[in-house]
PDB file of C-alpha atoms in Angstrom:
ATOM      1  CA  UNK A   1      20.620  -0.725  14.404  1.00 38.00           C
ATOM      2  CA  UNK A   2      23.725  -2.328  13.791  1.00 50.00           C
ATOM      3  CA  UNK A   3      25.223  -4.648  11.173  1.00 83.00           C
ATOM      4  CA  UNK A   4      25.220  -7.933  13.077  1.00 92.00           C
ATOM      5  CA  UNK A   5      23.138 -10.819  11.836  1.00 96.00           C
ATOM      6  CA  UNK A   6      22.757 -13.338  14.301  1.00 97.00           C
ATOM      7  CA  UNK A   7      22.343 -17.267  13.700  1.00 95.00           C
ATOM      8  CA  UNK A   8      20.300 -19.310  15.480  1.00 95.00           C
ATOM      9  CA  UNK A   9      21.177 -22.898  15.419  1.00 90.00           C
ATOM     10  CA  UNK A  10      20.005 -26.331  15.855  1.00 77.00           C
ATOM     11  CA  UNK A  11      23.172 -28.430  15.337  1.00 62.00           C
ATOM     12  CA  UNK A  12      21.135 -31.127  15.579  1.00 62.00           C
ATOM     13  CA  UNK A  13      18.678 -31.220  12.695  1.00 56.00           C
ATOM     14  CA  UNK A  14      18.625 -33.040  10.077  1.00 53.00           C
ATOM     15  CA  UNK A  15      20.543 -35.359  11.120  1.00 57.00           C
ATOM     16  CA  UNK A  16      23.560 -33.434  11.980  1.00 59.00           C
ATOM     17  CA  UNK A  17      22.552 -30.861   8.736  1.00 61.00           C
ATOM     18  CA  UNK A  18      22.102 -27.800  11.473  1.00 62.00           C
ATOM     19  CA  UNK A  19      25.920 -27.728  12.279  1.00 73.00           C
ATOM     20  CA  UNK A  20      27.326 -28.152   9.072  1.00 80.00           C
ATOM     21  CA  UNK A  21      24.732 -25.632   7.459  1.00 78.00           C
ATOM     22  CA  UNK A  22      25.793 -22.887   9.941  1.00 87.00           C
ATOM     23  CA  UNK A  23      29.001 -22.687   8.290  1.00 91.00           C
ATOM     24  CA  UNK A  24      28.240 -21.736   3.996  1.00 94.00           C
ATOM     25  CA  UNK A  25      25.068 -19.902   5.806  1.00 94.00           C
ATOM     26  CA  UNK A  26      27.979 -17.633   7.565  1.00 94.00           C
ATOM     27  CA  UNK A  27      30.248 -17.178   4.512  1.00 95.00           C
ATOM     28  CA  UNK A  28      27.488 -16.200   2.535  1.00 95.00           C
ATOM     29  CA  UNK A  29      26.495 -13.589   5.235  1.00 95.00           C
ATOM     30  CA  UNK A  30      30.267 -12.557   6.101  1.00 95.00           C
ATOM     31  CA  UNK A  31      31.008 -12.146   1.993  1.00 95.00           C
ATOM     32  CA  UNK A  32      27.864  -9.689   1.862  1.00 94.00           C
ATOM     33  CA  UNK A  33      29.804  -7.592   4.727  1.00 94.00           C
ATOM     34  CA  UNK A  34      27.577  -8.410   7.348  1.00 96.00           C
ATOM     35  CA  UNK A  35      29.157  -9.205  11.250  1.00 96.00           C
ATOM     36  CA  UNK A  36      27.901 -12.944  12.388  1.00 96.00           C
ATOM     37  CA  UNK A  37      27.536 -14.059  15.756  1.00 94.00           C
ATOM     38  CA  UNK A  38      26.221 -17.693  16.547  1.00 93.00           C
ATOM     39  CA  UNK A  39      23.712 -18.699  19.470  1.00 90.00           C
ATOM     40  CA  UNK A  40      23.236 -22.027  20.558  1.00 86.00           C
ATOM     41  CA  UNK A  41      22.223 -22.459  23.853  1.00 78.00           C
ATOM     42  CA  UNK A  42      22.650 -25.570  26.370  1.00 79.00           C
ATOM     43  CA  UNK A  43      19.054 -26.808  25.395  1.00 85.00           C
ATOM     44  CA  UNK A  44      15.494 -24.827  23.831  1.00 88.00           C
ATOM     45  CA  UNK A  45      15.046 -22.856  26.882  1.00 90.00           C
ATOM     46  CA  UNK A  46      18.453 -21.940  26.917  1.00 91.00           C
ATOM     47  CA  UNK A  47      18.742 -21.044  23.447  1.00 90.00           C
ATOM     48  CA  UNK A  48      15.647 -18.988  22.999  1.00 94.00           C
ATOM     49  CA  UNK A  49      16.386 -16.746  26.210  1.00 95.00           C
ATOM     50  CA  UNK A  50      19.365 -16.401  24.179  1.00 94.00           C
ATOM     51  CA  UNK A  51      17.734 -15.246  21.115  1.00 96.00           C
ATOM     52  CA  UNK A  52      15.371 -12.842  22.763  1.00 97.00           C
ATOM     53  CA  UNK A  53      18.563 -11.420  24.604  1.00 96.00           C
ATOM     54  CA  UNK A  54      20.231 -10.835  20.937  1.00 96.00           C
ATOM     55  CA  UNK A  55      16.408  -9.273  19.416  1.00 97.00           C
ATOM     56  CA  UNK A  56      16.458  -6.919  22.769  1.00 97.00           C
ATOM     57  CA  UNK A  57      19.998  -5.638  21.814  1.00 95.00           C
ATOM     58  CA  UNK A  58      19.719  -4.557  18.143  1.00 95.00           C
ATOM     59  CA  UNK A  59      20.270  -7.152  16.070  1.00 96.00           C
ATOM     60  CA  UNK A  60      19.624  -6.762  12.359  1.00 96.00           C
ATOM     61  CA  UNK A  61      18.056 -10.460  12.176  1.00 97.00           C
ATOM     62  CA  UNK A  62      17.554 -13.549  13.754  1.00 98.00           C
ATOM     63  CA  UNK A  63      18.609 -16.403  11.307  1.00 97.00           C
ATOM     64  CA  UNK A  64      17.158 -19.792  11.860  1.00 96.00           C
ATOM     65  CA  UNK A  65      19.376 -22.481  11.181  1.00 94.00           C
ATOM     66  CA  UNK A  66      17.209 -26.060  11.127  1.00 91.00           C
ATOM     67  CA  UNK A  67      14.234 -26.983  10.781  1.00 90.00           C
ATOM     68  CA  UNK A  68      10.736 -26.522  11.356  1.00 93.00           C
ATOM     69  CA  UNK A  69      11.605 -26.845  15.564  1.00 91.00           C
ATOM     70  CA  UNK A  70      14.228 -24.542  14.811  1.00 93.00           C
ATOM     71  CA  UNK A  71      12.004 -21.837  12.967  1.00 96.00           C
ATOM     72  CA  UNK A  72       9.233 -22.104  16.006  1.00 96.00           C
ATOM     73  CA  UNK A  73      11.721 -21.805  18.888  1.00 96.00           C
ATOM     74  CA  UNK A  74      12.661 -18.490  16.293  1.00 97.00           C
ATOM     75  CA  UNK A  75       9.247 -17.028  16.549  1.00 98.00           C
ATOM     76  CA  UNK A  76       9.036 -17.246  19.955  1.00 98.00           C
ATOM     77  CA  UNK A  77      12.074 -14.250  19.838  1.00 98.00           C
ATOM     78  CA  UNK A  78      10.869 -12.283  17.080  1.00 98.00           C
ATOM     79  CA  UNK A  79       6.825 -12.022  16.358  1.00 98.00           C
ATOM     80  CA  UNK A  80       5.639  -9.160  17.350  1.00 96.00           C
ATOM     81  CA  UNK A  81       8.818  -7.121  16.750  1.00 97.00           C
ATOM     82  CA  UNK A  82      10.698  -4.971  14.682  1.00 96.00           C
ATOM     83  CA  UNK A  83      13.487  -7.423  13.995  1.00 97.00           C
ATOM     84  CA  UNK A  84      13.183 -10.009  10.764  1.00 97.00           C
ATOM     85  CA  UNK A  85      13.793 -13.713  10.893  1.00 98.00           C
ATOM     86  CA  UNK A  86      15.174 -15.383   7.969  1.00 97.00           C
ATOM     87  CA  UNK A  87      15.436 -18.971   7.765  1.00 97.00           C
ATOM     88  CA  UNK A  88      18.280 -21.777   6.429  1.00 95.00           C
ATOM     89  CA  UNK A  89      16.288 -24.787   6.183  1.00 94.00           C
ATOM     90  CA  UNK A  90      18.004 -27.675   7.183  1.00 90.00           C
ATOM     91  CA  UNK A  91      15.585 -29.790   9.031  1.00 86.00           C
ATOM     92  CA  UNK A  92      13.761 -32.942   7.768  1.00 82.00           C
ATOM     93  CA  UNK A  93      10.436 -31.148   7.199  1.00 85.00           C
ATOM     94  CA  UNK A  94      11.316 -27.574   6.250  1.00 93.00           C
ATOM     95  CA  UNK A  95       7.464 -26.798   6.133  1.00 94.00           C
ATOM     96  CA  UNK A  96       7.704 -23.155   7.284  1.00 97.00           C
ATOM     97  CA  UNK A  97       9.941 -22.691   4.343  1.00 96.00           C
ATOM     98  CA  UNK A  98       8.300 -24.507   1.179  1.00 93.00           C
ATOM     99  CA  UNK A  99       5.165 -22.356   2.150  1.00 93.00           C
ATOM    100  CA  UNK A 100       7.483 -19.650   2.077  1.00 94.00           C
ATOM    101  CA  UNK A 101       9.446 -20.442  -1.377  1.00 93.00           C
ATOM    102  CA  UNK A 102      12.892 -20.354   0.390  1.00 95.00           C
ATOM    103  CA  UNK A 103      16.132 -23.042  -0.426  1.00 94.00           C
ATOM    104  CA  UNK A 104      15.248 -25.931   1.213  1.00 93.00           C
ATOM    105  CA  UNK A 105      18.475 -27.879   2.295  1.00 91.00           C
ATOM    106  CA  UNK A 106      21.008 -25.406   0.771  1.00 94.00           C
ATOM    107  CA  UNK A 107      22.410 -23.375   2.856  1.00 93.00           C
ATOM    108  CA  UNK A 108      24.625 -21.108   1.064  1.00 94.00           C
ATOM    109  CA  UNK A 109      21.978 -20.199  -1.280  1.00 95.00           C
ATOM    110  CA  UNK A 110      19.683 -19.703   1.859  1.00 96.00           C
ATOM    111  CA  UNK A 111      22.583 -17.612   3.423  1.00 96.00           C
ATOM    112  CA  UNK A 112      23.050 -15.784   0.146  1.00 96.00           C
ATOM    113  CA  UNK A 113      19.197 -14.729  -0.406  1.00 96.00           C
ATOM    114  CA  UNK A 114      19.188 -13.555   3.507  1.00 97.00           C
ATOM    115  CA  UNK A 115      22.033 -11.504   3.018  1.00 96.00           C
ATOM    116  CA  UNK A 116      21.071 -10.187  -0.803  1.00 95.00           C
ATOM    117  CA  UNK A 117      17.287  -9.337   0.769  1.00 96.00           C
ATOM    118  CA  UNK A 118      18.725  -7.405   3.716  1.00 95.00           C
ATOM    119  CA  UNK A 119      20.720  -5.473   1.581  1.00 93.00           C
ATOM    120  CA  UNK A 120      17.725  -4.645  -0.684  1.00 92.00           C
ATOM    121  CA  UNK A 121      15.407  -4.138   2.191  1.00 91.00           C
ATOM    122  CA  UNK A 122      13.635  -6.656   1.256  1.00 93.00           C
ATOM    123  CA  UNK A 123      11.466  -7.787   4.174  1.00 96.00           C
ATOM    124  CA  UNK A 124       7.773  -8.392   4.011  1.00 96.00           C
ATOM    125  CA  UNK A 125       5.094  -9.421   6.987  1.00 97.00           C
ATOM    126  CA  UNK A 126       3.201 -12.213   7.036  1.00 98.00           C
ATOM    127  CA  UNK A 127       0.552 -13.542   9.268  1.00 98.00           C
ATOM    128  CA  UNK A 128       1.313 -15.937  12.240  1.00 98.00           C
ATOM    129  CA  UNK A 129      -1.323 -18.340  14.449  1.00 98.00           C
ATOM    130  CA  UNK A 130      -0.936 -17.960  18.282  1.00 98.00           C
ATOM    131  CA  UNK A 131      -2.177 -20.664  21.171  1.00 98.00           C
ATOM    132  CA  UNK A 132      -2.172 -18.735  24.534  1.00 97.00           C
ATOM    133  CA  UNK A 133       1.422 -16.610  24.322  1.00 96.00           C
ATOM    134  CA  UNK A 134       2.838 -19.799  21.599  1.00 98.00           C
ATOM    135  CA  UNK A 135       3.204 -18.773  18.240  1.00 98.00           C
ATOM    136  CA  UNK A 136       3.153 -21.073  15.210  1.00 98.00           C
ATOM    137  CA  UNK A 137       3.973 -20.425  11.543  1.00 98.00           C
ATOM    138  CA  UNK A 138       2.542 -23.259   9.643  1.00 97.00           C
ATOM    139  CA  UNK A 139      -0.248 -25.749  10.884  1.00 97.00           C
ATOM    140  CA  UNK A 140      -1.876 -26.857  14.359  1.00 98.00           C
ATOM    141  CA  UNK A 141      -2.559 -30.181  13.940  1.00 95.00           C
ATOM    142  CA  UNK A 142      -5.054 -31.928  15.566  1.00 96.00           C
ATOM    143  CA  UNK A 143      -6.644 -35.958  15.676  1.00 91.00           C
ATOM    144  CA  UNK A 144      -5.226 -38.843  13.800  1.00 89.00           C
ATOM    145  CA  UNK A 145      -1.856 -36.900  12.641  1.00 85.00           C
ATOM    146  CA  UNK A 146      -1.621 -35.964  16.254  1.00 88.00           C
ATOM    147  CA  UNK A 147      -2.114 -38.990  18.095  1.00 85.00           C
ATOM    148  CA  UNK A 148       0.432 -40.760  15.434  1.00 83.00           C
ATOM    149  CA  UNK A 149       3.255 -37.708  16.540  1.00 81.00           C
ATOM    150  CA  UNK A 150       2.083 -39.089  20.356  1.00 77.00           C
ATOM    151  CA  UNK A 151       2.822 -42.910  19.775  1.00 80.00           C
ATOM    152  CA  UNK A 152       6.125 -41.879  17.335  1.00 78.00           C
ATOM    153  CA  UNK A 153       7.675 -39.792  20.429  1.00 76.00           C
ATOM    154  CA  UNK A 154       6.900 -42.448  22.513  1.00 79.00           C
ATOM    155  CA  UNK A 155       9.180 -45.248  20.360  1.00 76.00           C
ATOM    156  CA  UNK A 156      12.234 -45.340  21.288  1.00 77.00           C
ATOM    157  CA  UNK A 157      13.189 -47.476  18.114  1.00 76.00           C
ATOM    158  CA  UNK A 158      13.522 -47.249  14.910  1.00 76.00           C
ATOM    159  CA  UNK A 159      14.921 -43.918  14.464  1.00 69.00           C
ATOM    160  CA  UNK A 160      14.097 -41.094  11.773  1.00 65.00           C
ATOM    161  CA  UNK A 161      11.335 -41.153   9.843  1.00 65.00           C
ATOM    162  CA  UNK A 162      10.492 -44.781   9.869  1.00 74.00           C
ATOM    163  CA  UNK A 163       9.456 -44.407  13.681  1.00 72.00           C
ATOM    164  CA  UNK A 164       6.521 -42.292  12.109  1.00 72.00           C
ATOM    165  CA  UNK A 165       5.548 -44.494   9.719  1.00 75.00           C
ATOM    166  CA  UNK A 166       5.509 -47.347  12.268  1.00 82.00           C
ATOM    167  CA  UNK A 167       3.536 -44.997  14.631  1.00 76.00           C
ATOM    168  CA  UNK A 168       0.790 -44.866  11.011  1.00 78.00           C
ATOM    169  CA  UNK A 169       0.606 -48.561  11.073  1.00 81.00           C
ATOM    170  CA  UNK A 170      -0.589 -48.621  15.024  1.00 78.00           C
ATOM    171  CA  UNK A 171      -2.774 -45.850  14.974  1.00 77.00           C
ATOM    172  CA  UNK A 172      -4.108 -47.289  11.816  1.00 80.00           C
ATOM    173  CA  UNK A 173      -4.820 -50.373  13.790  1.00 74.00           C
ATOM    174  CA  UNK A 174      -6.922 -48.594  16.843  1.00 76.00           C
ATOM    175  CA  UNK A 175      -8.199 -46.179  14.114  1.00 82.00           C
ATOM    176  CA  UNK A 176     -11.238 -44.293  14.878  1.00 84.00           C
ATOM    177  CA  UNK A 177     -13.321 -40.753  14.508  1.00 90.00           C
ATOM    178  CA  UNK A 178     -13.495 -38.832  17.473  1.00 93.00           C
ATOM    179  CA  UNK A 179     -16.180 -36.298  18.731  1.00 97.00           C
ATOM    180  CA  UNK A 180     -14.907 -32.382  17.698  1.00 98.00           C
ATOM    181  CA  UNK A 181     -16.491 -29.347  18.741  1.00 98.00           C
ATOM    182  CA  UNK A 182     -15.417 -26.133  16.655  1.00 98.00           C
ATOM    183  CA  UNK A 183     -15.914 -23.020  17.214  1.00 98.00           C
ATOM    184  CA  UNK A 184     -15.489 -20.446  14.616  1.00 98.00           C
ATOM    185  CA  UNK A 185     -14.720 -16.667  15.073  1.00 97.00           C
ATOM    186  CA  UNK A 186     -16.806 -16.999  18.231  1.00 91.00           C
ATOM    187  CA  UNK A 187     -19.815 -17.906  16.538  1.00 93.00           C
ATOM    188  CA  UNK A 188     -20.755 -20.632  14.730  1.00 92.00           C
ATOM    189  CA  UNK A 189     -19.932 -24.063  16.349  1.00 97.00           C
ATOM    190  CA  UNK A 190     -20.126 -27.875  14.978  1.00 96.00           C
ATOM    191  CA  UNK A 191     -20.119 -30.521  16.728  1.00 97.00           C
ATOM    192  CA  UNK A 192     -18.453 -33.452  14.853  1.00 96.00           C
ATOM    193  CA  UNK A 193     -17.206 -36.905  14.379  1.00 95.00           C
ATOM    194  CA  UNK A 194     -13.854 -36.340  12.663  1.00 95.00           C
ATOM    195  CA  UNK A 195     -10.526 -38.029  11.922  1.00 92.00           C
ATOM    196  CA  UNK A 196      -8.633 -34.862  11.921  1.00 93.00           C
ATOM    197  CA  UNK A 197      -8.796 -30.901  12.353  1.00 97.00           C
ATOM    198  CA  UNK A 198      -5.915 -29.209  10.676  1.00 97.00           C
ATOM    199  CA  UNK A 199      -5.904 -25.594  11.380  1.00 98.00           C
ATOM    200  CA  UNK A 200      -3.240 -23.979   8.311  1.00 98.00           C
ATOM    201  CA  UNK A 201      -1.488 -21.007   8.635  1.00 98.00           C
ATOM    202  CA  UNK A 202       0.557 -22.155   5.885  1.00 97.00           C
ATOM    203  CA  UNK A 203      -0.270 -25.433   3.879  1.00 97.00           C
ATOM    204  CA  UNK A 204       1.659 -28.064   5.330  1.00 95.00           C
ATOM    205  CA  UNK A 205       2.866 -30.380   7.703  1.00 91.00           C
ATOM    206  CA  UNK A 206       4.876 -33.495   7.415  1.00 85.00           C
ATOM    207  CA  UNK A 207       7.694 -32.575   5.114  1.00 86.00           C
ATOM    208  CA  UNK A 208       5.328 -31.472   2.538  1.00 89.00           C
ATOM    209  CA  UNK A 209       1.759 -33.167   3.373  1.00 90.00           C
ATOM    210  CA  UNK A 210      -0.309 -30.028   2.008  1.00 95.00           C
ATOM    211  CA  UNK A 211      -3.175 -30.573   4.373  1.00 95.00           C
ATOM    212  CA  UNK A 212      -4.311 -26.900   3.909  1.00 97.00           C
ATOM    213  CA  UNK A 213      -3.298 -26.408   0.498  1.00 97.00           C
ATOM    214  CA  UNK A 214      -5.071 -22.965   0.065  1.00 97.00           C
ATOM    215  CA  UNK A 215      -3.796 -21.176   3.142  1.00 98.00           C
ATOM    216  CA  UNK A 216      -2.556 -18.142   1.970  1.00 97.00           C
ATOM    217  CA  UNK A 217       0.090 -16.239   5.158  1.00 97.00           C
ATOM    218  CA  UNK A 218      -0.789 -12.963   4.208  1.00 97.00           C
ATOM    219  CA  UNK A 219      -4.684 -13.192   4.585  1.00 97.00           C
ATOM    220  CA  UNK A 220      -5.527 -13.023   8.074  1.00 98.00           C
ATOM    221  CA  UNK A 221      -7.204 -15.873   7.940  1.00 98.00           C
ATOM    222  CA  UNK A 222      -6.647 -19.429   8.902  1.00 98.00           C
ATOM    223  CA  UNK A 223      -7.618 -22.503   6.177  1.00 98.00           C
ATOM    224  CA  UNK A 224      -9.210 -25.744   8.172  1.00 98.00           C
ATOM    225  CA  UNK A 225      -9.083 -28.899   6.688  1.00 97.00           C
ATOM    226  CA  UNK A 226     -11.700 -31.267   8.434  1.00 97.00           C
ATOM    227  CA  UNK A 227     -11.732 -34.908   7.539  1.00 94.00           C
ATOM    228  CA  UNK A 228     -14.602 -35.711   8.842  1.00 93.00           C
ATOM    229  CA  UNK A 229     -15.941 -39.360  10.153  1.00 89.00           C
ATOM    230  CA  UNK A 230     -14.834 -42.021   7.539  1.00 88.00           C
ATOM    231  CA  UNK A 231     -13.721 -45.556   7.375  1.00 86.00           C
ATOM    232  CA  UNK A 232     -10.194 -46.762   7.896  1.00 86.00           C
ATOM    233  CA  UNK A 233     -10.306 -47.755   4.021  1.00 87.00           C
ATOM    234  CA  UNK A 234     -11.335 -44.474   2.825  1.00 88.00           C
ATOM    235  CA  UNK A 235      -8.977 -43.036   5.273  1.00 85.00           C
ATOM    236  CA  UNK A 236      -6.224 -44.915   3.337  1.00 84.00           C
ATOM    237  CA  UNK A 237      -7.549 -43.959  -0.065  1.00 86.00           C
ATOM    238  CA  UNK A 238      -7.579 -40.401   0.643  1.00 86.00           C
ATOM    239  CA  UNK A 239      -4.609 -39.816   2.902  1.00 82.00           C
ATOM    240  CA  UNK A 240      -1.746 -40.155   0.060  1.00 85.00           C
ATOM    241  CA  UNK A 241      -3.811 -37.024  -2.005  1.00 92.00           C
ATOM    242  CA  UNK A 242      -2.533 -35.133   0.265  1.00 90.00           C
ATOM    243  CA  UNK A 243       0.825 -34.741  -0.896  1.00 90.00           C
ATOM    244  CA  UNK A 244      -0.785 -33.033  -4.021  1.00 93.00           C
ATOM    245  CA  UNK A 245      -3.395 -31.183  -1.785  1.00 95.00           C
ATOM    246  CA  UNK A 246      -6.254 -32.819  -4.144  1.00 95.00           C
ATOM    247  CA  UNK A 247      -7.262 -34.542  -0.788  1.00 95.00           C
ATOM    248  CA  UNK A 248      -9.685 -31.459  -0.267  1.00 94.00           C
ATOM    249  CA  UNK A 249     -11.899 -32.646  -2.952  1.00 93.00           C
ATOM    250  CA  UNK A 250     -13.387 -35.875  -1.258  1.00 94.00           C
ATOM    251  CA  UNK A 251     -16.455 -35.556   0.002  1.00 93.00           C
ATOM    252  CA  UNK A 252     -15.406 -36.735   3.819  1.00 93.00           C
ATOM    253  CA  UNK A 253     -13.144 -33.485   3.714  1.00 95.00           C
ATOM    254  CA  UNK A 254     -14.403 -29.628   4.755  1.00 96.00           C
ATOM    255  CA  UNK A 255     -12.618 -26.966   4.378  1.00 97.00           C
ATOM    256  CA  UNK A 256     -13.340 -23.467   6.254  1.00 97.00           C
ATOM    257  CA  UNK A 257     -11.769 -20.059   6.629  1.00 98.00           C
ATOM    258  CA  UNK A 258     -11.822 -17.808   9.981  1.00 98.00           C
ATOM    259  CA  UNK A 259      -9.370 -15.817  12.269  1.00 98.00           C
ATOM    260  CA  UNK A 260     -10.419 -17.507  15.450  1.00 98.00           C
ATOM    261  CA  UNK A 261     -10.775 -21.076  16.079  1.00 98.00           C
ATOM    262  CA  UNK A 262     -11.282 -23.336  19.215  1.00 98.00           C
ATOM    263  CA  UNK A 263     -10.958 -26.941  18.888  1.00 98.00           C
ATOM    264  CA  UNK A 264     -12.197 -29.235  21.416  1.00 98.00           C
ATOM    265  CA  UNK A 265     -11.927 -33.171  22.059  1.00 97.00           C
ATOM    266  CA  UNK A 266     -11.399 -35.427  24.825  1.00 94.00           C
ATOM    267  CA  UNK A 267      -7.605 -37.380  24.911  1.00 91.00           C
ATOM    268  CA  UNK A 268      -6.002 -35.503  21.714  1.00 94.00           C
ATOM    269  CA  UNK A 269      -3.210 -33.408  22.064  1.00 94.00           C
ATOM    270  CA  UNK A 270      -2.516 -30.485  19.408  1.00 96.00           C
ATOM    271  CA  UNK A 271       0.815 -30.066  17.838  1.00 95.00           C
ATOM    272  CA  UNK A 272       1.769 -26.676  16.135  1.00 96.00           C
ATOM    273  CA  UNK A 273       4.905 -26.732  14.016  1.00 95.00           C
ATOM    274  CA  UNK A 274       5.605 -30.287  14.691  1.00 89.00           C
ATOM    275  CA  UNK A 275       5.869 -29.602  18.555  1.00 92.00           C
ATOM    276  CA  UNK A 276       3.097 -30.055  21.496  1.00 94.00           C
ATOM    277  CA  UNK A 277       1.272 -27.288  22.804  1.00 95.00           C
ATOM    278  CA  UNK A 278      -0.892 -29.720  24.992  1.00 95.00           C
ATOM    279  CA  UNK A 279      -4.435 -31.113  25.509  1.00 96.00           C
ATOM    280  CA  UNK A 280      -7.414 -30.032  23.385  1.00 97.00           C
ATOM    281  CA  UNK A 281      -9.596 -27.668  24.196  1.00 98.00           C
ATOM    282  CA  UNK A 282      -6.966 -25.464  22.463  1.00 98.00           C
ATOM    283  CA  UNK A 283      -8.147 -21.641  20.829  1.00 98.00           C
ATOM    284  CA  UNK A 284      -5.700 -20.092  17.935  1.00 98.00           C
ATOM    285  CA  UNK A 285      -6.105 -17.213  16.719  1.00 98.00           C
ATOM    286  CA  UNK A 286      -4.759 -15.609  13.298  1.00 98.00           C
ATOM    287  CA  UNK A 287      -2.570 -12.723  13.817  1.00 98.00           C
ATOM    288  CA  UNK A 288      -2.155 -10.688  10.742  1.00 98.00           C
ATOM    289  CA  UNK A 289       1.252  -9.024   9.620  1.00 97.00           C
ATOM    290  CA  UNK A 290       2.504 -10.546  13.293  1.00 98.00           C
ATOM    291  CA  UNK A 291       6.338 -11.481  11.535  1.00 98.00           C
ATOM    292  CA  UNK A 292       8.351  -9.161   9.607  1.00 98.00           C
ATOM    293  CA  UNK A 293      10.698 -12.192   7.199  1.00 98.00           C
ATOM    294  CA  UNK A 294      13.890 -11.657   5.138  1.00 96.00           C
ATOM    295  CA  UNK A 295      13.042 -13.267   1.872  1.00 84.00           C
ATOM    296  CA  UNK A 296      11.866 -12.953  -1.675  1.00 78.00           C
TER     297      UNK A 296
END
């Protein structure tokens, strides 16, 4: 295997923060005596045939530079192989990384740990959730959170975050439960009203909304947060706990565990990682020790 550590970057994210993190990630990686080499590709598709290509010839590890988008596109290249991913979190969530207790937003110490656990061969694997042949690191989302991502891609203005929170206020408006049927591990099955299905692989969503705050990536198991059918007041009452994951204590809230789940409901559209994997009925499945990850 050789010594070349390839980045994989989203110039883009965060604002800009994806190009200008590519460079202290480098240094750090080029003043631990590794070789760098950059992909970027003319858009995703582009990018990620790129990254495959570099995984397919030897290299020592595909870096991440960006956010949560960034670190899905990654997994695409390397789950299920030999080669580890690490991760410079740049973007404006950085999900896949809090779960993961990496640098959030600081690249050269992000560069610096990559190169200093590569060195020390330290590389663990962790579990990863899968849709059809799409893999996903932190949560599938599902219902209320969904259908606010739907109306916030659909604005055009503002831009940034406060699109999203305008996107809240209009769902809000046209708020209501919607008829879930779950399937677990092939087995049991409910049939629901519910606001929201969160399926965690890792604990949050949102730039640090812990919806599943137990999920745990290393037990082959995925958490589920279900908040089942409640008013728009409670809804409001509850929603802010979620920050501090206490949200899992109200009674309108279920939590489950299981390594298969299928999700079905008419006119929602599930989102893994912040990005659309299409139309419910959708079936993930937990795939245990599926990423090998540079890191602490």
């Amino acid at each position: 295997m050789s010594s070349e550590i390839t980045l994989f970057v989203n110039p883009t994210a965060g604002r800009g923060r994806g190009a200008a993190a590519a460079q202290p990630a480098a240094s750090a990686l080029r003043a631990a005596g590794f070789a760098v080499r950059t992909v970027l590709g003319v858009d995703a598709a582009d990018a990620l045939a790129r990254a495959r290509a570099a995984v397919a010839d030897g290299t020592t590890a595909l870096v991440a530079v960006g956010g949560d988008g960034m670190a899905n596109l990654a997994l695409q290249a390397v789950a299920g192989t030999a080669t580890p991913l690490g991760l410079v979190a740049v973007g404006t969530g950085n999900d896949f990384a809090r779960a993961l207790g990496l640098p959030v937003r600081d690249p050269a110490a992000a560069g610096r740990l990559v190169a200093d656990a590569l060195k020390g061969s330290r590389v663990r694997d962790i579990d990863l959730g899968r849709v059809g042949d799409h893999w996903f690191g932190t949560v599938l989302a599902s219902g209320f959170d969904s259908r606010v991502n739907d109306r916030g891609n659909r604005m055009r203005w503002p831009a940034g975050r406060l699109k999203y929170d305008l996107a809240m206020l209009a769902e809000l408006a046209a708020f209501r439960p919607f008829p879930y049927r779950i399937t677990l591990d092939g087995g049991e099955v409910r049939e629901i009203e519910a606001t929201l299905v969160a399926v965690g692989n890792g604990s949050s969503y949102g730039g640090g909304m812990r919806i599943c705050p137990g999920a745990d990536l290393t037990d082959g198991l995925f958490d589920l947060t279900i908040v089942g059918n409640c008013s728009r007041a409670t809804l409001l009452r509850v929603f802010p706990r979620v920050y501090r994951g206490s949200h899992v204590g109200h009674p309108a809230v279920t939590v489950v565990r299981a390594a298969r789940v299928e999700i079905a409901a008419e006119h929602i559209t599930g989102y893994a990682d912040g990005e659309p994997l299409g139309p419910l009925p959708l079936t993930a499945r937990c795939v245990p020790g599926a990423l090998r990850l540079v890191g602490p």
